[in-house]
mmCIF file of C-alpha atoms in Angstrom:
data_model
loop_
_atom_site.group_PDB
_atom_site.id
_atom_site.type_symbol
_atom_site.label_atom_id
_atom_site.label_comp_id
_atom_site.label_asym_id
_atom_site.label_seq_id
_atom_site.Cartn_x
_atom_site.Cartn_y
_atom_site.Cartn_z
ATOM 1 C CA MET V 88 -27.621 15.923 -32.732
ATOM 2 C CA THR V 89 -29.609 15.195 -35.898
ATOM 3 C CA THR V 90 -33.334 15.787 -36.266
ATOM 4 C CA ARG V 91 -33.969 12.039 -36.355
ATOM 5 C CA ALA V 92 -31.951 11.491 -33.182
ATOM 6 C CA ARG V 93 -33.867 14.254 -31.376
ATOM 7 C CA THR V 94 -37.165 12.765 -32.505
ATOM 8 C CA VAL V 95 -36.129 9.336 -31.250
ATOM 9 C CA ARG V 96 -35.065 10.844 -27.913
ATOM 10 C CA GLU V 97 -38.394 12.662 -27.565
ATOM 11 C CA CYS V 98 -40.361 9.518 -28.369
ATOM 12 C CA LEU V 99 -38.341 7.468 -25.887
ATOM 13 C CA SER V 100 -38.910 10.126 -23.228
ATOM 14 C CA ILE V 101 -42.650 10.027 -23.859
ATOM 15 C CA ILE V 102 -42.758 6.234 -23.801
ATOM 16 C CA GLY V 103 -40.733 6.184 -20.587
ATOM 17 C CA GLY V 104 -43.137 8.700 -19.073
ATOM 18 C CA ALA V 105 -46.079 6.578 -20.199
ATOM 19 C CA VAL V 106 -44.635 3.526 -18.429
ATOM 20 C CA LEU V 107 -44.300 5.554 -15.214
ATOM 21 C CA ILE V 108 -47.895 6.733 -15.534
ATOM 22 C CA ALA V 109 -49.150 3.185 -16.107
ATOM 23 C CA ALA V 110 -47.131 1.985 -13.094
ATOM 24 C CA GLY V 111 -48.690 4.717 -10.969
ATOM 25 C CA PHE V 112 -52.150 3.712 -12.147
ATOM 26 C CA ASN V 113 -51.881 -0.070 -11.834
ATOM 27 C CA GLY V 114 -49.523 -0.199 -8.878
ATOM 28 C CA PHE V 115 -51.017 2.439 -6.585
ATOM 29 C CA LEU V 116 -54.187 4.228 -7.661
ATOM 30 C CA ILE V 117 -56.441 1.606 -9.256
ATOM 31 C CA PRO V 118 -55.887 -1.126 -6.614
ATOM 32 C CA HIS V 119 -57.107 1.350 -3.973
ATOM 33 C CA GLN V 120 -59.994 2.610 -6.145
ATOM 34 C CA LEU V 121 -58.401 6.073 -6.274
ATOM 35 C CA LEU V 122 -58.540 8.548 -9.117
ATOM 36 C CA SER V 123 -55.962 10.308 -11.172
ATOM 37 C CA GLY V 124 -56.805 13.641 -12.739
ATOM 38 C CA GLY V 125 -58.555 14.573 -15.950
ATOM 39 C CA VAL V 126 -59.724 12.064 -18.508
ATOM 40 C CA SER V 127 -57.803 9.260 -16.842
ATOM 41 C CA GLY V 128 -59.768 9.965 -13.659
ATOM 42 C CA ILE V 129 -63.033 9.918 -15.578
ATOM 43 C CA SER V 130 -61.977 6.620 -17.155
ATOM 44 C CA MET V 131 -61.214 5.177 -13.723
ATOM 45 C CA LEU V 132 -64.540 6.362 -12.339
ATOM 46 C CA ILE V 133 -66.475 4.737 -15.190
ATOM 47 C CA GLY V 134 -64.320 1.609 -14.982
ATOM 48 C CA TYR V 135 -64.947 1.200 -11.237
ATOM 49 C CA VAL V 136 -68.707 1.499 -11.684
ATOM 50 C CA ALA V 137 -69.177 -0.414 -14.962
ATOM 51 C CA HIS V 138 -66.231 -2.826 -14.552
ATOM 52 C CA TRP V 139 -64.841 -1.881 -17.963
ATOM 53 C CA ASN V 140 -61.206 -1.816 -19.005
ATOM 54 C CA ILE V 141 -59.873 1.527 -17.779
ATOM 55 C CA GLY V 142 -57.032 1.668 -20.289
ATOM 56 C CA TRP V 143 -59.249 1.368 -23.345
ATOM 57 C CA LEU V 144 -61.723 3.839 -21.859
ATOM 58 C CA TYR V 145 -58.827 6.264 -21.459
ATOM 59 C CA LEU V 146 -58.011 5.964 -25.163
ATOM 60 C CA VAL V 147 -61.598 6.320 -26.399
ATOM 61 C CA LEU V 148 -62.377 9.361 -24.244
ATOM 62 C CA ASN V 149 -59.226 11.098 -25.466
ATOM 63 C CA LEU V 150 -60.057 10.870 -29.162
ATOM 64 C CA PRO V 151 -62.349 13.969 -29.313
ATOM 65 C CA LEU V 152 -59.723 16.017 -27.491
ATOM 66 C CA PHE V 153 -57.064 14.944 -29.960
ATOM 67 C CA ILE V 154 -59.238 16.279 -32.766
ATOM 68 C CA TRP V 155 -59.654 19.589 -30.911
ATOM 69 C CA GLY V 156 -55.929 19.796 -30.281
ATOM 70 C CA TRP V 157 -55.140 18.996 -33.918
ATOM 71 C CA VAL V 158 -57.143 22.053 -34.977
ATOM 72 C CA LEU V 159 -55.950 24.552 -32.328
ATOM 73 C CA ILE V 160 -52.478 23.438 -31.273
ATOM 74 C CA GLY V 161 -50.765 21.658 -34.125
ATOM 75 C CA LYS V 162 -49.917 18.274 -35.551
ATOM 76 C CA ARG V 163 -46.648 17.643 -33.736
ATOM 77 C CA PHE V 164 -48.115 18.233 -30.275
ATOM 78 C CA VAL V 165 -51.104 15.992 -30.968
ATOM 79 C CA VAL V 166 -49.003 13.205 -32.510
ATOM 80 C CA LEU V 167 -46.686 13.138 -29.499
ATOM 81 C CA SER V 168 -49.674 13.264 -27.130
ATOM 82 C CA PHE V 169 -51.330 10.408 -29.000
ATOM 83 C CA LEU V 170 -48.115 8.410 -28.665
ATOM 84 C CA SER V 171 -48.170 9.050 -24.922
ATOM 85 C CA VAL V 172 -51.765 7.890 -24.525
ATOM 86 C CA VAL V 173 -51.310 4.789 -26.677
ATOM 87 C CA ALA V 174 -48.092 3.865 -24.856
ATOM 88 C CA THR V 175 -49.844 4.350 -21.513
ATOM 89 C CA VAL V 176 -52.754 2.125 -22.568
ATOM 90 C CA VAL V 177 -50.410 -0.603 -23.822
ATOM 91 C CA ALA V 178 -48.311 -0.409 -20.642
ATOM 92 C CA MET V 179 -51.472 -0.689 -18.540
ATOM 93 C CA GLN V 180 -52.281 -3.956 -20.286
ATOM 94 C CA LEU V 181 -48.770 -5.279 -19.638
ATOM 95 C CA ILE V 182 -48.229 -4.077 -16.066
ATOM 96 C CA PRO V 183 -50.410 -6.148 -13.712
ATOM 97 C CA GLU V 184 -52.676 -4.454 -11.203
ATOM 98 C CA ALA V 185 -51.072 -5.228 -7.852
ATOM 99 C CA ARG V 186 -51.547 -3.627 -4.451
ATOM 100 C CA PHE V 187 -47.969 -2.954 -3.337
ATOM 101 C CA ASN V 188 -49.071 -1.383 -0.065
ATOM 102 C CA GLN V 189 -52.106 -1.327 2.173
ATOM 103 C CA ASP V 190 -52.118 2.341 3.144
ATOM 104 C CA PRO V 191 -54.159 4.479 0.709
ATOM 105 C CA THR V 192 -52.304 7.605 1.837
ATOM 106 C CA ILE V 193 -48.972 6.179 0.706
ATOM 107 C CA ALA V 194 -50.605 4.918 -2.473
ATOM 108 C CA SER V 195 -52.009 8.354 -3.281
ATOM 109 C CA VAL V 196 -48.635 10.054 -2.755
ATOM 110 C CA PHE V 197 -46.467 7.585 -4.660
ATOM 111 C CA GLY V 198 -49.055 7.163 -7.387
ATOM 112 C CA GLY V 199 -49.208 10.940 -7.757
ATOM 113 C CA VAL V 200 -45.423 11.212 -7.944
ATOM 114 C CA LEU V 201 -45.144 8.585 -10.691
ATOM 115 C CA VAL V 202 -47.968 10.119 -12.718
ATOM 116 C CA GLY V 203 -46.508 13.611 -12.240
ATOM 117 C CA ILE V 204 -43.032 12.597 -13.407
ATOM 118 C CA GLY V 205 -44.448 10.760 -16.414
ATOM 119 C CA THR V 206 -46.644 13.700 -17.370
ATOM 120 C CA GLY V 207 -43.783 16.163 -16.910
ATOM 121 C CA LEU V 208 -41.520 14.087 -19.168
ATOM 122 C CA SER V 209 -44.182 14.105 -21.851
ATOM 123 C CA PHE V 210 -44.528 17.884 -21.657
ATOM 124 C CA ARG V 211 -40.766 18.420 -21.773
ATOM 125 C CA ALA V 212 -40.619 16.317 -24.929
ATOM 126 C CA GLY V 213 -43.198 18.578 -26.562
ATOM 127 C CA GLY V 214 -46.334 16.482 -26.076
ATOM 128 C CA SER V 215 -48.818 15.766 -23.304
ATOM 129 C CA THR V 216 -50.691 12.872 -21.740
ATOM 130 C CA GLY V 217 -53.907 13.878 -23.478
ATOM 131 C CA GLY V 218 -57.134 14.692 -21.673
ATOM 132 C CA PHE V 219 -57.128 17.826 -19.553
ATOM 133 C CA ASP V 220 -53.478 18.357 -20.514
ATOM 134 C CA ILE V 221 -54.625 19.299 -24.015
ATOM 135 C CA ILE V 222 -57.269 21.624 -22.590
ATOM 136 C CA GLY V 223 -54.668 23.131 -20.273
ATOM 137 C CA SER V 224 -52.194 23.637 -23.106
ATOM 138 C CA ILE V 225 -54.809 25.469 -25.160
ATOM 139 C CA VAL V 226 -55.900 27.712 -22.293
ATOM 140 C CA LEU V 227 -52.345 28.431 -21.143
ATOM 141 C CA ARG V 228 -51.517 29.939 -24.520
ATOM 142 C CA LYS V 229 -53.599 32.906 -23.353
ATOM 143 C CA TYR V 230 -53.169 32.870 -19.563
ATOM 144 C CA ASP V 231 -49.842 32.461 -17.820
ATOM 145 C CA PHE V 232 -49.834 30.528 -14.540
ATOM 146 C CA PRO V 233 -48.552 27.151 -13.326
ATOM 147 C CA LEU V 234 -49.970 24.271 -15.317
ATOM 148 C CA GLY V 235 -50.267 21.915 -12.366
ATOM 149 C CA GLU V 236 -52.514 24.304 -10.440
ATOM 150 C CA PHE V 237 -54.754 24.803 -13.469
ATOM 151 C CA LEU V 238 -55.211 21.057 -13.928
ATOM 152 C CA PHE V 239 -55.850 20.664 -10.209
ATOM 153 C CA GLY V 240 -58.766 23.083 -10.526
ATOM 154 C CA LEU V 241 -60.262 21.185 -13.461
ATOM 155 C CA ASN V 242 -59.995 17.922 -11.570
ATOM 156 C CA GLY V 243 -62.195 19.144 -8.725
ATOM 157 C CA VAL V 244 -65.325 18.110 -10.609
ATOM 158 C CA VAL V 245 -64.028 14.564 -11.042
ATOM 159 C CA ILE V 246 -63.240 14.294 -7.327
ATOM 160 C CA VAL V 247 -66.714 15.447 -6.307
ATOM 161 C CA ALA V 248 -68.228 12.925 -8.733
ATOM 162 C CA LEU V 249 -66.267 10.109 -7.075
ATOM 163 C CA GLY V 250 -67.482 11.085 -3.616
ATOM 164 C CA LEU V 251 -71.100 11.279 -4.753
ATOM 165 C CA MET V 252 -71.141 8.093 -6.814
ATOM 166 C CA GLU V 253 -69.196 5.904 -4.390
ATOM 167 C CA ARG V 254 -70.569 7.656 -1.288
ATOM 168 C CA ASN V 255 -67.071 7.407 0.095
ATOM 169 C CA TRP V 256 -65.476 10.771 0.735
ATOM 170 C CA ASP V 257 -62.317 9.141 2.087
ATOM 171 C CA LEU V 258 -61.556 7.907 -1.431
ATOM 172 C CA ALA V 259 -62.295 11.352 -2.791
ATOM 173 C CA LEU V 260 -59.918 12.975 -0.309
ATOM 174 C CA TYR V 261 -57.152 10.449 -0.974
ATOM 175 C CA SER V 262 -57.618 11.098 -4.702
ATOM 176 C CA THR V 263 -57.329 14.826 -4.039
ATOM 177 C CA VAL V 264 -53.960 14.211 -2.396
ATOM 178 C CA SER V 265 -52.832 12.197 -5.419
ATOM 179 C CA ILE V 266 -53.898 14.872 -7.908
ATOM 180 C CA PHE V 267 -52.325 17.620 -5.804
ATOM 181 C CA VAL V 268 -48.998 15.740 -5.690
ATOM 182 C CA THR V 269 -49.202 15.111 -9.439
ATOM 183 C CA GLY V 270 -49.739 18.815 -10.121
ATOM 184 C CA LYS V 271 -46.795 19.888 -7.966
ATOM 185 C CA VAL V 272 -44.484 17.324 -9.542
ATOM 186 C CA ILE V 273 -45.541 18.486 -13.010
ATOM 187 C CA ASP V 274 -44.590 22.049 -12.105
ATOM 188 C CA VAL V 275 -41.188 20.873 -10.821
ATOM 189 C CA VAL V 276 -40.432 18.814 -13.933
ATOM 190 C CA HIS V 277 -42.071 21.095 -16.451
ATOM 191 C CA THR V 278 -42.137 24.634 -14.964
ATOM 192 C CA ARG V 279 -44.135 26.029 -17.847
ATOM 193 C CA HIS V 280 -44.672 29.397 -16.148
ATOM 194 C CA VAL V 281 -40.951 30.249 -15.996
ATOM 195 C CA LYS V 282 -39.837 32.832 -18.578
ATOM 196 C CA ILE V 283 -36.671 32.329 -20.588
ATOM 197 C CA THR V 284 -34.767 34.972 -22.548
ATOM 198 C CA ALA V 285 -32.922 33.467 -25.508
ATOM 199 C CA PHE V 286 -30.035 35.270 -27.199
ATOM 200 C CA ILE V 287 -29.472 33.712 -30.628
ATOM 201 C CA VAL V 288 -26.386 34.541 -32.683
ATOM 202 C CA SER V 289 -26.776 33.307 -36.260
ATOM 203 C CA THR V 290 -25.601 34.085 -39.771
ATOM 204 C CA LYS V 291 -29.087 33.268 -41.076
ATOM 205 C CA LYS V 292 -30.828 36.267 -39.555
ATOM 206 C CA ASP V 293 -33.640 36.741 -42.085
ATOM 207 C CA GLU V 294 -34.687 33.081 -42.214
ATOM 208 C CA MET V 295 -34.485 32.773 -38.450
ATOM 209 C CA LEU V 296 -36.447 35.973 -37.883
ATOM 210 C CA ALA V 297 -39.258 34.970 -40.245
ATOM 211 C CA LYS V 298 -39.670 31.618 -38.489
ATOM 212 C CA LEU V 299 -39.548 33.028 -34.961
ATOM 213 C CA LEU V 300 -42.120 35.726 -35.706
ATOM 214 C CA SER V 301 -44.614 33.099 -36.893
ATOM 215 C CA VAL V 302 -45.081 31.813 -33.298
ATOM 216 C CA PRO V 303 -45.844 34.780 -32.606
ATOM 217 C CA ARG V 304 -43.292 36.238 -30.213
ATOM 218 C CA GLY V 305 -41.557 39.576 -30.215
ATOM 219 C CA VAL V 306 -37.969 39.444 -31.454
ATOM 220 C CA THR V 307 -35.287 42.140 -31.133
ATOM 221 C CA VAL V 308 -32.446 42.155 -33.674
ATOM 222 C CA ILE V 309 -29.079 43.471 -32.457
ATOM 223 C CA LYS V 310 -26.003 43.987 -34.624
ATOM 224 C CA THR V 311 -22.944 42.282 -33.141
ATOM 225 C CA GLN V 312 -19.264 41.852 -33.831
ATOM 226 C CA GLY V 313 -17.225 38.822 -32.938
ATOM 227 C CA GLY V 314 -14.531 39.660 -30.422
ATOM 228 C CA TYR V 315 -12.089 37.163 -31.885
ATOM 229 C CA SER V 316 -13.083 36.988 -35.549
ATOM 230 C CA GLN V 317 -14.052 40.679 -35.791
ATOM 231 C CA SER V 318 -16.801 39.594 -38.213
ATOM 232 C CA GLU V 319 -20.165 41.355 -38.105
ATOM 233 C CA ASN V 320 -23.213 39.290 -37.261
ATOM 234 C CA HIS V 321 -26.705 39.548 -35.808
ATOM 235 C CA MET V 322 -28.131 38.497 -32.472
ATOM 236 C CA LEU V 323 -31.848 37.826 -32.048
ATOM 237 C CA MET V 324 -33.271 38.281 -28.559
ATOM 238 C CA THR V 325 -36.676 36.842 -27.634
ATOM 239 C CA VAL V 326 -38.541 36.036 -24.421
ATOM 240 C CA THR V 327 -40.450 32.780 -24.324
ATOM 241 C CA THR V 328 -41.839 30.327 -21.777
ATOM 242 C CA ARG V 329 -40.146 27.108 -20.785
ATOM 243 C CA TYR V 330 -43.162 25.328 -22.255
ATOM 244 C CA GLU V 331 -42.236 26.686 -25.692
ATOM 245 C CA LEU V 332 -38.465 26.510 -25.239
ATOM 246 C CA GLN V 333 -37.979 23.096 -26.824
ATOM 247 C CA GLY V 334 -39.912 24.219 -29.885
ATOM 248 C CA LEU V 335 -37.755 27.342 -30.122
ATOM 249 C CA LEU V 336 -34.527 25.349 -29.890
ATOM 250 C CA LYS V 337 -35.771 22.911 -32.521
ATOM 251 C CA THR V 338 -36.461 25.836 -34.860
ATOM 252 C CA VAL V 339 -32.965 27.224 -34.312
ATOM 253 C CA ARG V 340 -31.319 23.847 -34.913
ATOM 254 C CA ASP V 341 -33.307 23.217 -38.094
ATOM 255 C CA ILE V 342 -32.398 26.602 -39.597
ATOM 256 C CA ASP V 343 -28.826 27.016 -38.348
ATOM 257 C CA PRO V 344 -27.193 24.087 -36.510
ATOM 258 C CA ASN V 345 -24.148 26.288 -35.868
ATOM 259 C CA ALA V 346 -26.113 29.051 -34.146
ATOM 260 C CA PHE V 347 -24.993 30.089 -30.669
ATOM 261 C CA VAL V 348 -27.846 30.268 -28.155
ATOM 262 C CA ASN V 349 -27.582 31.667 -24.640
ATOM 263 C CA MET V 350 -30.643 30.951 -22.462
ATOM 264 C CA VAL V 351 -31.222 33.002 -19.316
ATOM 265 C CA GLU V 352 -34.040 32.557 -16.799
ATOM 266 C CA THR V 353 -36.062 35.768 -16.659
ATOM 267 C CA VAL V 354 -37.289 37.085 -13.317
ATOM 268 C CA GLY V 355 -40.125 39.099 -14.837
ATOM 269 C CA VAL V 356 -41.362 40.871 -17.943
ATOM 270 C CA MET V 357 -42.821 44.392 -18.048
ATOM 271 C CA GLY V 358 -44.668 45.595 -21.098
ATOM 272 C CA LEU V 359 -46.231 43.714 -23.973
ATOM 273 C CA PHE V 360 -45.697 39.960 -23.753
ATOM 274 C CA ARG V 361 -47.964 37.869 -25.919
ATOM 275 C CA ARG V 362 -49.247 34.683 -24.351
ATOM 276 C CA GLU V 363 -51.029 33.378 -27.451
#
């Protein structure tokens, strides 16, 4: 698959995820005055009180975080995240707000599932849905634990704010259910905390090694010999997280499209493992 084709696939995945997120917002959460997590939840809270357009609030509140992410994470991540947010905002303007059900419990669960799948698709494509996702991605470069649980902790403040401002703790509790479901679905789709050991066999050892070490991650170089061809080669072994796996595979494809890569899920790592 060419670089352009992969980019198109990633963008389509992000746009598809954005449509699911917008459907979760307009079809389940907003009609019941419930909150999603992070900046989208803050946007909903302000929109409920001030009667402003929640979609455009979502975009405006994300802009400072995009600048922060541009500095600390990188251009590609921020560009893909910006695409996700813009696509979500556009989809929210196109998908009508409609109460598909009358039970807020069902709305919180199904809304959370849709938002979780959409967010997970964005992460798997190498981006995010902006907001607390960007904060989480920055923090999780240093600390290794499930992303969904981290975001769930950050969202506690937003939930408390809803209960205090609306003086309706039922809405706050239903929103908690939605955010909890979203976090669990993100971990199922994304599974950032899972370690992967990649064995890369390539004829372009030096170029590959220089690029991989810039992440930074430890890389072990092993001399190999082809069983059939009897030709000598090199195998690079590195341990990464599933969050960074797509970036690693993109690097390998760009340098050596003919490289052989064997990916194995790692039960645990003992010793030095950089999380930055």
